[in-house]
Amino acid sequence: MASNSNLSLSNRDSRSLPVTQGRLLDFSDNPFACMRRLYRTHGNIAALEEQGMRLVFVFGPQYNQQVLSDTRTYHSRFFAIRGPKNSSQRRLTCGLLSMNGEEHKRHRRLVMGPFQKKSIETYRDHLVELAQQMLRDWQPGEVRNIFRDMTQYMLRVTSSILFGFDVPELAYEIGHMIEHWVAMNHELGMGAFISDPGITSSYGRLLELAEALEAKILAMINLRRSMNSPGRDVLSLLIQARDEDGAGMTDAELIGQAAVLFGAAHLTTANSLTWNLFLLTQHPRVASDLVDELMGNLHGEAPTLEQMDKLPLLDRVLKESMRVLPASAYSQRINVEPVELGPFQLPKGTPIIFSPLITHHMPDLFPEPERFLPDRWLELTTSPYAYMPFAAGPRMCLGASLAMTTLKVTLPLIVQRFRLTVVPGATINGAVRSTMLAPTNGMFMMVSDPTAPFAATPIQGNIHEMVELPEVSVSIAANAKAA
Ligand code: HEM
C-alpha cells in the first residue's frame, strides 16, 4: 500500500507471548529481515519489544483470519500524520483505510461501484491505449529502467482512471501531486517513528502541500459537477454514488477517498508489474511458454475481458509472481479492546502486523517457497488467508479486479512485443518501503526485438534471499510466432 507505518506502540504486558528484545527501529529499517527473523525464531506469533513497548507480528492463515475477519475488534489506522482537525491533511487522510465500523461499511459500499465489472470494461480500453503509448518509446537495443517505466506508466493510468480520460493533463497534475504527498507522508511517518528533530519543518511543508492538493481535487470535483454529461472516471462515479437512503458523499469525503484510492493503486500495481517482468525474464522457460500462449490466442494484441479468463498460464504466472514477491509486504491493525489472540492476551491498543510476504514464504503452505513455480497452481488450493496478495476478509483490496485487469492488459502487450533481459551483473535489491516491496536500485533491462532468445542473466543483490533463481545458462530460442 502506498502510505506509511502508523506505529503507536503498546507498552503493556502480555504475558508468555514469545518476545524478541530489540530495537523497534530494526523493523522500520528493514521490515523484511525483522519479520523473517521473528518468524524463524518464534513461529506464527511473536512480539518485538523495546523498553516495554511492543509490536506484535502474526504469520500464517490461522492468525491472519483471526485478525482480518474481526473488523469490530481490529481496526485499521493507516496514516501516521493526520494533521490538525479541519485541516486539508486531515481530510486527505480520511479515506477508507482510516475508517472503521459502520462508517467504513457505508463508504466501502459507495466506493465499490466504480470497481465493478461494468466500469472495468471501460477502463480496459484506456489501459490498452496508455500501454501502447508507453511502448512506442521503447527501442530494441536500448537499456531501460523498467521500474521507472512502470511507475510512470501507472501514474498515467491511475490519474486517468481516477480523475478522467477526457482531461488527461489536469488528471495527471493531480496524480503527480498525490504521488509527492504520499512520499512525504511516508518520510514524515518514519521521522515521527524515530523522533527525528527535522520533523517540524517538514510537517509544515506537508500541511502546505496538503492544502494545495486539496484545492486541486476540489477544483476537479467542481468541474465534474458542472459538466452536463457525467464522466466515466472513478471520481465522476463517486460523485454520483448514493447509499440506500439516497445520500451521497460530501466534498470532504470525496477528497479523502480520491487520495487514498490513488495511493492504494499507483505503486502497488507498478511494483507488481516490475516484479512480474523480473521473474519472467529470469525464468526463460516460463517466459517462452507464456509468449506461446499469448501469441497463440492474442496475436500480439491485448486480451479483451472475455479472453482474459482464458489464458491459464498467464493466470498462474501472475498468481505465482504475487506470491513470491507480493507488492504489499505487510499491513497493520490495532485492537480497540483487550483481546485473546490464539492463547495470548493482548492489551487494548496493541499494534499488530500481518504479512502476506512472510505468509507466502511459509514452507508448510507453499513447498519450496523461494522458487517461482507457476505450475504449482495446477494442483494447489489454499485458504484466502494463506495466499493473500490483496489481503482478505471484509477489508480485502477494493481494487483487486482493476489491478488484475491492469496486469493482464499490460504484461501481454510488453512480452509479445519485446524480449527483455536483465542487464548482466545488475544489482537487484528489494526492500519494504511504506509497507510495499519495491526494487531499490531500479530494474535495468535490455530491450530486444521478439526474435531474440529468452535468457536469464547473472545478477547480484539481496533478491537472492527472497527468490531462488534458476541456472543462468538457460537460454531458449524464440518461437517463430513472435510478433
Ligand atoms: C497489484 C496491486 C494492488 C495490491 C497488491 C493491493 C493490495 C492491497 C492490500 C494488501 C490491501 C489491504 C490493506 C489493509 O487491509 O491494511 C488493500 C486495500 C485496499 N486497496 Fe489495494 N492493492 C492493489 C491495487 C489497488 C487498486 C488498483 C485500488 C483502487 C484503485 C486499490 C484500492 C484499495 C483500497 C480502497 C483498499 C482499502 C480497502 C478497505 O479498507 O476497505 N488497490 N490493497
Coordinates of C-alpha atoms and ligand atoms in Angstrom, one line a residue:
M1 CA 0.0 0.0 0.0
A2 CA 1.1 3.5 -0.6
S3 CA 1.5 5.1 2.7
N4 CA 3.3 5.0 5.9
S5 CA 3.8 2.9 9.0
N6 CA 1.5 4.1 11.8
L7 CA 3.2 2.6 14.7
S8 CA 1.9 3.9 18.0
L9 CA 3.4 1.4 20.5
S10 CA 1.8 -0.7 23.2
N11 CA 3.7 -0.6 26.5
R12 CA 1.6 -3.1 28.5
D13 CA 2.5 -6.6 29.4
S14 CA 1.0 -9.5 27.6
R15 CA 2.5 -12.5 29.4
S16 CA 4.0 -15.5 27.7
L17 CA 3.8 -14.2 24.2
P18 CA 7.2 -15.1 22.5
V19 CA 9.2 -12.0 22.6
T20 CA 12.4 -10.8 21.0
Q21 CA 14.0 -7.9 22.8
G22 CA 15.5 -5.5 20.3
R23 CA 15.3 -2.1 18.7
L24 CA 11.9 -1.2 17.3
L25 CA 13.8 0.7 14.6
D26 CA 15.0 -2.7 13.3
F27 CA 11.5 -3.1 12.0
S28 CA 11.2 0.3 10.3
D29 CA 14.8 0.0 8.9
N30 CA 14.3 -3.4 7.4
P31 CA 10.8 -4.8 7.8
F32 CA 11.5 -8.0 5.7
A33 CA 14.6 -9.0 7.7
C34 CA 13.0 -8.2 11.0
M35 CA 9.8 -10.1 10.3
R36 CA 11.7 -13.1 8.8
R37 CA 13.9 -13.3 11.9
L38 CA 10.9 -13.2 14.2
Y39 CA 9.1 -15.9 12.2
R40 CA 12.2 -18.1 12.2
T41 CA 12.8 -17.7 15.9
H42 CA 9.3 -17.9 17.3
G43 CA 6.9 -19.2 14.6
N44 CA 3.5 -17.8 13.8
I45 CA 3.1 -15.1 16.5
A46 CA 5.8 -13.0 18.2
A47 CA 6.5 -9.6 19.6
L48 CA 9.4 -7.2 19.2
E49 CA 9.9 -5.4 22.4
E50 CA 12.0 -2.3 23.4
Q51 CA 11.7 -0.8 26.9
G52 CA 8.3 -2.4 27.4
M53 CA 6.9 -1.2 24.1
R54 CA 5.7 -4.0 21.8
L55 CA 4.8 -4.6 18.2
V56 CA 3.0 -7.9 17.7
F57 CA 3.5 -9.9 14.5
V58 CA 1.2 -12.6 13.2
F59 CA 2.0 -15.0 10.3
G60 CA 0.0 -17.8 8.6
P61 CA -3.7 -18.3 7.9
Q62 CA -5.0 -19.0 11.3
Y63 CA -3.8 -15.7 12.9
N64 CA -4.4 -13.8 9.6
Q65 CA -8.0 -14.9 9.7
Q66 CA -8.5 -14.0 13.3
V67 CA -7.1 -10.5 12.8
L68 CA -8.5 -9.7 9.4
S69 CA -12.0 -11.1 9.8
D70 CA -12.9 -9.4 13.1
T71 CA -13.1 -5.8 12.0
R72 CA -15.0 -4.8 15.1
T73 CA -12.0 -5.6 17.3
Y74 CA -9.1 -5.0 15.0
H75 CA -9.1 -1.5 13.5
S76 CA -7.2 -0.1 10.6
R77 CA -5.2 3.1 11.4
F78 CA -3.3 3.7 8.3
F79 CA -1.9 7.2 8.3
A80 CA 0.6 8.3 10.9
I81 CA 0.3 12.1 10.2
R82 CA -3.4 13.1 10.4
G83 CA -2.8 16.9 10.7
P84 CA -4.9 19.2 12.9
K85 CA -8.7 18.9 12.9
N86 CA -10.3 20.7 10.0
S87 CA -7.0 20.7 8.1
S88 CA -6.6 19.6 4.5
Q89 CA -4.2 16.9 5.7
R90 CA -6.9 15.5 8.0
R91 CA -9.5 15.4 5.2
L92 CA -7.0 13.8 2.7
T93 CA -6.2 11.0 5.2
C94 CA -9.9 10.3 5.9
G95 CA -10.4 7.7 3.2
L96 CA -11.4 4.0 3.5
L97 CA -8.1 2.9 5.0
S98 CA -8.7 5.2 8.0
M99 CA -12.3 4.3 8.5
N100 CA -13.8 1.6 10.8
G101 CA -17.2 0.3 11.9
E102 CA -20.4 1.5 10.3
E103 CA -18.7 4.4 8.6
H104 CA -16.3 2.0 6.9
K105 CA -19.1 -0.3 5.8
R106 CA -21.2 2.6 4.3
H107 CA -18.2 4.1 2.4
R108 CA -17.0 0.8 1.2
R109 CA -20.4 0.2 -0.4
L110 CA -20.3 3.6 -2.0
V111 CA -16.7 3.4 -3.2
M112 CA -17.2 -0.2 -4.6
G113 CA -19.4 1.0 -7.6
P114 CA -16.6 2.2 -9.9
F115 CA -14.7 -1.1 -9.4
Q116 CA -17.5 -3.4 -10.6
K117 CA -17.1 -5.3 -13.9
K118 CA -19.2 -2.9 -15.9
S119 CA -16.8 0.0 -15.1
I120 CA -13.7 -2.0 -15.6
E121 CA -14.7 -2.7 -19.2
T122 CA -14.4 1.0 -20.0
Y123 CA -11.0 1.2 -18.2
R124 CA -9.6 -1.7 -20.2
D125 CA -9.6 0.3 -23.5
H126 CA -7.8 3.2 -21.9
L127 CA -5.3 0.8 -20.4
V128 CA -4.5 -0.6 -23.8
E129 CA -4.1 3.0 -25.2
L130 CA -1.8 4.0 -22.4
A131 CA 0.3 0.8 -22.7
Q132 CA 0.6 1.2 -26.4
Q133 CA 1.7 4.8 -25.9
M134 CA 4.4 3.8 -23.5
L135 CA 5.7 1.0 -25.7
R136 CA 6.0 3.3 -28.7
D137 CA 9.0 4.9 -27.0
W138 CA 10.8 1.6 -26.5
Q139 CA 13.6 0.7 -29.0
P140 CA 15.3 -2.6 -29.5
G141 CA 18.9 -2.4 -28.4
E142 CA 18.4 0.1 -25.5
V143 CA 18.7 -0.5 -21.8
R144 CA 15.7 0.8 -19.8
N145 CA 14.9 1.1 -16.1
I146 CA 11.7 -0.9 -16.2
F147 CA 10.8 0.1 -12.7
R148 CA 10.8 3.7 -13.6
D149 CA 8.8 3.0 -16.7
M150 CA 6.2 1.0 -14.8
T151 CA 6.0 3.8 -12.1
Q152 CA 5.5 6.5 -14.7
Y153 CA 3.0 4.4 -16.7
M154 CA 1.0 3.7 -13.6
L155 CA 1.0 7.4 -12.7
R156 CA -0.7 8.0 -16.1
V157 CA -3.0 5.0 -15.7
T158 CA -4.1 5.8 -12.2
S159 CA -4.5 9.5 -12.9
S160 CA -6.8 8.9 -15.9
I161 CA -8.8 6.1 -14.3
L162 CA -9.4 8.1 -11.2
F163 CA -9.8 11.6 -12.5
G164 CA -10.7 11.5 -16.1
F165 CA -9.6 10.4 -19.6
D166 CA -11.2 13.5 -21.1
V167 CA -8.9 15.9 -19.2
P168 CA -5.6 13.9 -19.1
E169 CA -3.3 16.7 -18.2
L170 CA -5.3 18.0 -15.3
A171 CA -5.8 14.4 -14.1
Y172 CA -2.0 13.8 -14.4
E173 CA -1.2 17.0 -12.5
I174 CA -3.3 15.9 -9.6
G175 CA -1.8 12.4 -9.8
H176 CA 1.7 13.9 -9.7
M177 CA 0.8 15.9 -6.6
I178 CA -0.7 12.9 -4.8
E179 CA 2.5 10.9 -5.6
H180 CA 4.6 13.6 -3.9
W181 CA 2.2 13.9 -1.0
V182 CA 2.2 10.1 -0.4
A183 CA 6.0 10.1 -0.4
M184 CA 6.2 13.0 2.0
N185 CA 3.7 11.2 4.4
H186 CA 5.9 8.2 4.3
E187 CA 9.1 10.2 5.1
L188 CA 7.4 12.0 7.9
G189 CA 5.8 8.9 9.3
M190 CA 9.2 7.4 9.6
G191 CA 10.6 10.7 11.1
A192 CA 7.9 10.6 13.8
F193 CA 8.7 7.0 14.5
I194 CA 12.4 7.7 15.1
S195 CA 11.9 11.1 16.7
D196 CA 13.8 13.0 14.0
P197 CA 14.3 16.6 15.1
G198 CA 14.0 17.8 11.5
I199 CA 10.4 16.7 11.5
T200 CA 8.8 20.1 12.5
S201 CA 9.8 22.0 9.3
S202 CA 8.8 19.0 7.1
Y203 CA 5.5 18.8 8.9
G204 CA 4.8 22.4 7.9
R205 CA 5.6 21.7 4.3
L206 CA 3.4 18.6 4.3
L207 CA 0.4 20.7 5.6
E208 CA 1.0 23.3 2.8
L209 CA 1.2 20.6 0.2
A210 CA -2.0 19.0 1.5
E211 CA -3.7 22.4 1.1
A212 CA -2.6 22.8 -2.5
L213 CA -3.6 19.2 -3.3
E214 CA -7.0 19.5 -1.7
A215 CA -7.7 22.7 -3.7
K216 CA -6.8 20.9 -6.9
I217 CA -9.0 17.9 -6.2
L218 CA -11.8 20.2 -5.2
A219 CA -11.4 22.1 -8.5
M220 CA -11.8 18.8 -10.3
I221 CA -14.9 17.9 -8.3
N222 CA -16.4 21.3 -9.2
L223 CA -15.5 20.8 -12.8
R224 CA -17.2 17.4 -12.8
R225 CA -20.3 18.7 -11.1
S226 CA -20.6 21.5 -13.7
M227 CA -20.4 19.1 -16.7
N228 CA -23.6 18.2 -18.5
S229 CA -22.9 14.6 -19.2
P230 CA -21.3 12.7 -16.3
G231 CA -17.8 11.3 -16.8
R232 CA -16.9 7.6 -16.5
D233 CA -13.8 8.1 -14.4
V234 CA -13.9 6.9 -10.7
L235 CA -14.3 10.4 -9.3
S236 CA -17.3 11.1 -11.5
L237 CA -18.9 7.8 -10.5
L238 CA -18.2 8.6 -6.8
I239 CA -19.8 12.0 -7.1
Q240 CA -23.0 10.2 -8.4
A241 CA -22.9 7.3 -5.9
R242 CA -25.8 7.1 -3.4
D243 CA -26.4 4.9 -0.4
E244 CA -29.7 3.1 0.4
D245 CA -31.0 6.4 1.9
G246 CA -30.2 8.3 -1.2
A247 CA -27.3 10.2 0.4
G248 CA -24.1 10.8 -1.4
M249 CA -20.6 11.8 -0.3
T250 CA -19.7 15.3 0.8
D251 CA -16.8 17.1 -0.9
A252 CA -14.6 16.4 2.1
E253 CA -15.4 12.7 1.9
L254 CA -14.8 12.6 -1.9
I255 CA -11.4 14.2 -1.3
G256 CA -10.4 11.6 1.3
Q257 CA -11.5 8.7 -0.9
A258 CA -9.8 10.1 -4.0
A259 CA -6.4 10.5 -2.2
V260 CA -6.5 7.0 -0.6
L261 CA -7.6 5.3 -3.9
F262 CA -4.7 6.9 -5.7
G263 CA -2.2 5.9 -3.0
A264 CA -3.6 2.4 -2.9
A265 CA -3.4 1.9 -6.6
H266 CA -0.3 3.6 -8.0
L267 CA 2.8 2.0 -6.6
T268 CA 1.3 -1.4 -5.7
T269 CA 0.5 -2.0 -9.3
A270 CA 3.8 -0.5 -10.6
N271 CA 5.7 -2.8 -8.2
S272 CA 3.7 -5.8 -9.2
L273 CA 4.3 -5.2 -12.9
T274 CA 8.0 -4.8 -12.3
W275 CA 8.4 -7.9 -10.2
N276 CA 6.4 -9.9 -12.7
L277 CA 8.6 -8.8 -15.5
F278 CA 11.7 -9.6 -13.4
L279 CA 10.6 -13.1 -12.5
L280 CA 9.6 -13.8 -16.1
T281 CA 12.9 -12.7 -17.6
Q282 CA 14.9 -14.7 -15.1
H283 CA 12.7 -17.8 -15.9
P284 CA 13.1 -18.2 -19.6
R285 CA 11.2 -21.5 -19.9
V286 CA 8.1 -20.0 -18.3
A287 CA 8.5 -16.8 -20.3
S288 CA 8.8 -18.8 -23.6
D289 CA 5.7 -20.9 -22.8
L290 CA 3.8 -17.7 -21.8
V291 CA 4.6 -15.9 -25.0
D292 CA 3.4 -19.1 -26.9
E293 CA 0.1 -19.0 -25.1
L294 CA -0.3 -15.2 -25.7
M295 CA 0.7 -15.2 -29.3
G296 CA -1.5 -18.3 -30.0
N297 CA -4.5 -16.5 -28.6
L298 CA -3.9 -12.8 -28.9
H299 CA -1.6 -12.5 -31.9
G300 CA 0.3 -9.6 -30.4
E301 CA -2.8 -7.7 -29.1
A302 CA -4.1 -7.1 -25.6
P303 CA -6.7 -9.5 -24.3
T304 CA -10.4 -8.5 -24.2
L305 CA -12.2 -9.1 -20.9
E306 CA -13.5 -12.4 -22.2
Q307 CA -10.0 -13.5 -23.4
M308 CA -8.5 -12.6 -20.0
D309 CA -10.3 -15.5 -18.4
K310 CA -9.0 -18.0 -21.0
L311 CA -5.2 -17.6 -20.5
P312 CA -4.4 -20.2 -17.8
L313 CA -0.7 -19.8 -17.9
L314 CA -0.9 -16.0 -17.6
D315 CA -3.1 -16.6 -14.6
R316 CA -0.6 -18.9 -13.0
V317 CA 2.3 -16.6 -13.7
L318 CA 0.6 -13.6 -12.1
K319 CA -0.6 -15.6 -9.2
E320 CA 2.9 -17.1 -8.5
S321 CA 4.7 -13.8 -9.0
M322 CA 2.4 -12.1 -6.5
R323 CA 3.0 -15.0 -4.1
V324 CA 6.8 -14.8 -4.3
L325 CA 7.2 -11.1 -4.4
P326 CA 3.9 -9.5 -3.2
A327 CA 3.8 -5.8 -3.6
S328 CA 2.0 -5.4 -0.3
A329 CA 4.6 -6.8 2.2
Y330 CA 2.7 -6.1 5.4
S331 CA 0.0 -4.0 6.9
Q332 CA -1.3 -3.4 10.4
R333 CA -4.2 -3.4 12.7
I334 CA -4.8 -2.2 16.3
N335 CA -7.1 -3.9 18.7
V336 CA -9.6 -1.5 20.3
E337 CA -10.3 -3.7 23.3
P338 CA -8.3 -6.3 25.2
V339 CA -8.3 -9.5 23.2
E340 CA -7.3 -13.1 23.2
L341 CA -5.2 -13.8 20.1
G342 CA -4.6 -17.6 19.9
P343 CA -3.6 -18.4 23.5
F344 CA -2.2 -14.9 24.2
Q345 CA -3.9 -11.9 25.9
L346 CA -3.2 -8.6 24.2
P347 CA -4.0 -5.4 25.9
K348 CA -6.1 -2.8 24.1
G349 CA -4.2 -0.7 21.7
T350 CA -1.6 -3.2 20.6
P351 CA -0.2 -2.7 17.1
I352 CA -0.5 -6.0 15.2
I353 CA 1.3 -6.6 11.9
F354 CA 0.3 -9.2 9.4
S355 CA 2.4 -10.0 6.4
P356 CA 1.5 -11.5 3.0
L357 CA 5.2 -11.6 2.2
I358 CA 6.2 -13.9 5.2
T359 CA 3.0 -16.0 5.0
H360 CA 3.6 -16.6 1.2
H361 CA 7.1 -18.0 2.1
M362 CA 6.0 -20.5 4.7
P363 CA 7.1 -23.9 3.5
D364 CA 4.2 -25.8 5.0
L365 CA 1.8 -23.7 2.9
F366 CA 4.0 -23.5 -0.2
P367 CA 6.6 -26.2 -0.7
E368 CA 9.9 -24.8 -1.9
P369 CA 8.6 -21.3 -1.2
E370 CA 11.5 -19.4 -2.6
R371 CA 11.1 -21.0 -6.1
F372 CA 9.0 -19.3 -8.8
L373 CA 6.9 -22.3 -9.9
P374 CA 3.7 -21.1 -11.7
D375 CA 2.7 -24.7 -12.3
R376 CA 2.3 -25.3 -8.5
W377 CA -1.1 -23.6 -9.0
L378 CA -2.3 -26.5 -11.3
E379 CA -2.8 -28.6 -8.1
L380 CA -2.6 -26.2 -5.2
T381 CA -5.7 -24.8 -3.5
T382 CA -5.2 -22.5 -0.5
S383 CA -7.2 -20.6 2.1
P384 CA -7.8 -16.9 1.3
Y385 CA -5.8 -16.2 4.5
A386 CA -2.8 -18.1 3.3
Y387 CA -2.5 -16.7 -0.3
M388 CA -3.3 -13.0 0.2
P389 CA -1.6 -10.5 -2.1
F390 CA -4.7 -8.3 -1.8
A391 CA -5.2 -9.2 1.9
A392 CA -8.5 -11.0 2.8
G393 CA -11.8 -10.6 4.7
P394 CA -14.2 -7.6 4.8
R395 CA -11.4 -5.1 4.1
M396 CA -9.8 -7.0 1.2
C397 CA -8.4 -4.8 -1.5
L398 CA -11.3 -3.0 -3.3
G399 CA -9.3 -2.5 -6.5
A400 CA -8.2 -6.2 -6.9
S401 CA -10.1 -6.7 -10.1
L402 CA -8.9 -3.4 -11.6
A403 CA -5.3 -4.3 -10.6
M404 CA -5.6 -7.8 -12.2
T405 CA -7.1 -6.2 -15.4
T406 CA -4.2 -3.8 -15.5
L407 CA -1.7 -6.6 -15.2
K408 CA -3.5 -8.7 -17.7
V409 CA -3.6 -6.0 -20.3
T410 CA 0.0 -4.6 -19.8
L411 CA 2.1 -7.7 -19.4
P412 CA 0.9 -9.4 -22.6
L413 CA 1.5 -6.3 -24.7
I414 CA 5.0 -6.0 -23.4
V415 CA 6.1 -9.6 -23.6
Q416 CA 4.6 -10.2 -27.0
R417 CA 6.3 -7.1 -28.4
F418 CA 9.7 -7.1 -26.8
R419 CA 12.2 -9.6 -25.4
L420 CA 13.5 -8.3 -22.1
T421 CA 16.7 -9.5 -20.3
V422 CA 18.1 -8.1 -17.0
V423 CA 21.4 -6.4 -17.6
P424 CA 24.1 -9.0 -16.7
G425 CA 25.7 -8.2 -13.3
A426 CA 22.9 -5.8 -12.3
T427 CA 22.2 -5.5 -8.6
I428 CA 18.6 -6.3 -7.8
N429 CA 17.7 -5.3 -4.3
G430 CA 14.2 -5.5 -2.8
A431 CA 13.2 -3.5 0.2
V432 CA 9.9 -2.8 2.0
R433 CA 9.2 0.9 1.8
S434 CA 6.0 2.3 3.1
T435 CA 4.6 -1.3 3.5
M436 CA 5.4 -2.2 -0.1
L437 CA 8.1 -4.4 -1.5
A438 CA 9.9 -2.4 -4.2
P439 CA 13.1 -2.6 -6.1
T440 CA 15.5 -0.1 -4.6
N441 CA 18.2 0.0 -7.4
G442 CA 15.8 0.3 -10.3
M443 CA 15.4 -2.6 -12.7
F444 CA 17.6 -2.3 -15.7
M445 CA 16.8 -4.4 -18.6
M446 CA 18.0 -4.8 -22.2
V447 CA 15.1 -4.4 -24.7
S448 CA 15.4 -6.6 -27.8
D449 CA 13.0 -7.5 -30.6
P450 CA 11.0 -10.7 -30.1
T451 CA 13.2 -12.8 -32.2
A452 CA 16.0 -12.7 -29.5
P453 CA 16.3 -15.7 -27.3
F454 CA 14.7 -15.8 -23.8
A455 CA 17.7 -15.8 -21.4
A456 CA 18.3 -15.4 -17.7
T457 CA 21.4 -13.4 -16.7
P458 CA 23.7 -13.5 -13.7
I459 CA 22.7 -10.8 -11.1
Q460 CA 23.6 -9.7 -7.7
G461 CA 21.7 -8.3 -4.8
N462 CA 19.5 -9.3 -1.9
I463 CA 16.8 -10.5 -4.2
H464 CA 18.6 -13.9 -3.9
E465 CA 17.3 -14.0 -0.3
M466 CA 13.7 -13.8 -1.5
V467 CA 13.7 -15.9 -4.6
E468 CA 15.7 -18.9 -5.7
L469 CA 16.7 -18.2 -9.4
P470 CA 17.4 -21.0 -11.9
E471 CA 20.7 -21.6 -13.6
V472 CA 21.7 -18.7 -15.8
S473 CA 22.9 -20.9 -18.6
V474 CA 19.2 -21.5 -19.6
S475 CA 18.6 -19.7 -22.8
I476 CA 15.7 -20.6 -25.1
A477 CA 15.4 -19.7 -28.8
A478 CA 12.4 -17.5 -29.6
N479 CA 9.5 -19.2 -31.3
A480 CA 8.9 -18.2 -34.9
K481 CA 5.4 -17.0 -34.0
A482 CA 6.9 -13.9 -32.2
A483 CA 5.3 -10.6 -33.0
Ligands
HEM1 C1 -1.4 -5.1 -7.5 C2 -2.0 -4.0 -7.0 C3 -2.6 -3.9 -5.6 C4 -2.2 -4.6 -4.5 C5 -1.1 -5.7 -4.3 C6 -3.1 -4.2 -3.4 C7 -3.1 -4.7 -2.1 C8 -3.9 -4.3 -1.1 C9 -3.9 -4.8 0.2 C10 -3.0 -5.9 0.8 C11 -4.9 -4.2 0.9 C12 -5.3 -4.4 2.4 C13 -4.6 -3.4 3.3 C14 -5.0 -3.5 4.7 O1 -6.0 -4.1 5.0 O2 -4.4 -2.9 5.6 C15 -5.5 -3.3 0.0 C16 -6.6 -2.4 0.4 C17 -7.1 -1.5 -0.5 N1 -6.8 -1.3 -1.8 FE1 -5.5 -2.4 -2.9 N2 -3.9 -3.3 -3.9 C18 -3.7 -3.1 -5.2 C19 -4.3 -2.2 -6.1 C20 -5.4 -1.4 -5.8 C21 -6.1 -0.6 -6.7 C22 -5.8 -0.5 -8.2 C23 -7.0 0.1 -6.0 C24 -8.0 1.1 -6.4 C25 -7.9 2.0 -7.4 C26 -6.9 -0.3 -4.6 C27 -7.7 0.1 -3.6 C28 -7.6 -0.3 -2.3 C29 -8.5 0.2 -1.2 C30 -9.5 1.3 -1.3 C31 -8.2 -0.6 -0.1 C32 -8.8 -0.4 1.3 C33 -10.0 -1.3 1.5 C34 -10.6 -1.2 2.8 O3 -10.0 -0.8 3.8 O4 -11.9 -1.5 2.9 N3 -5.9 -1.3 -4.5 N4 -4.9 -3.3 -1.2

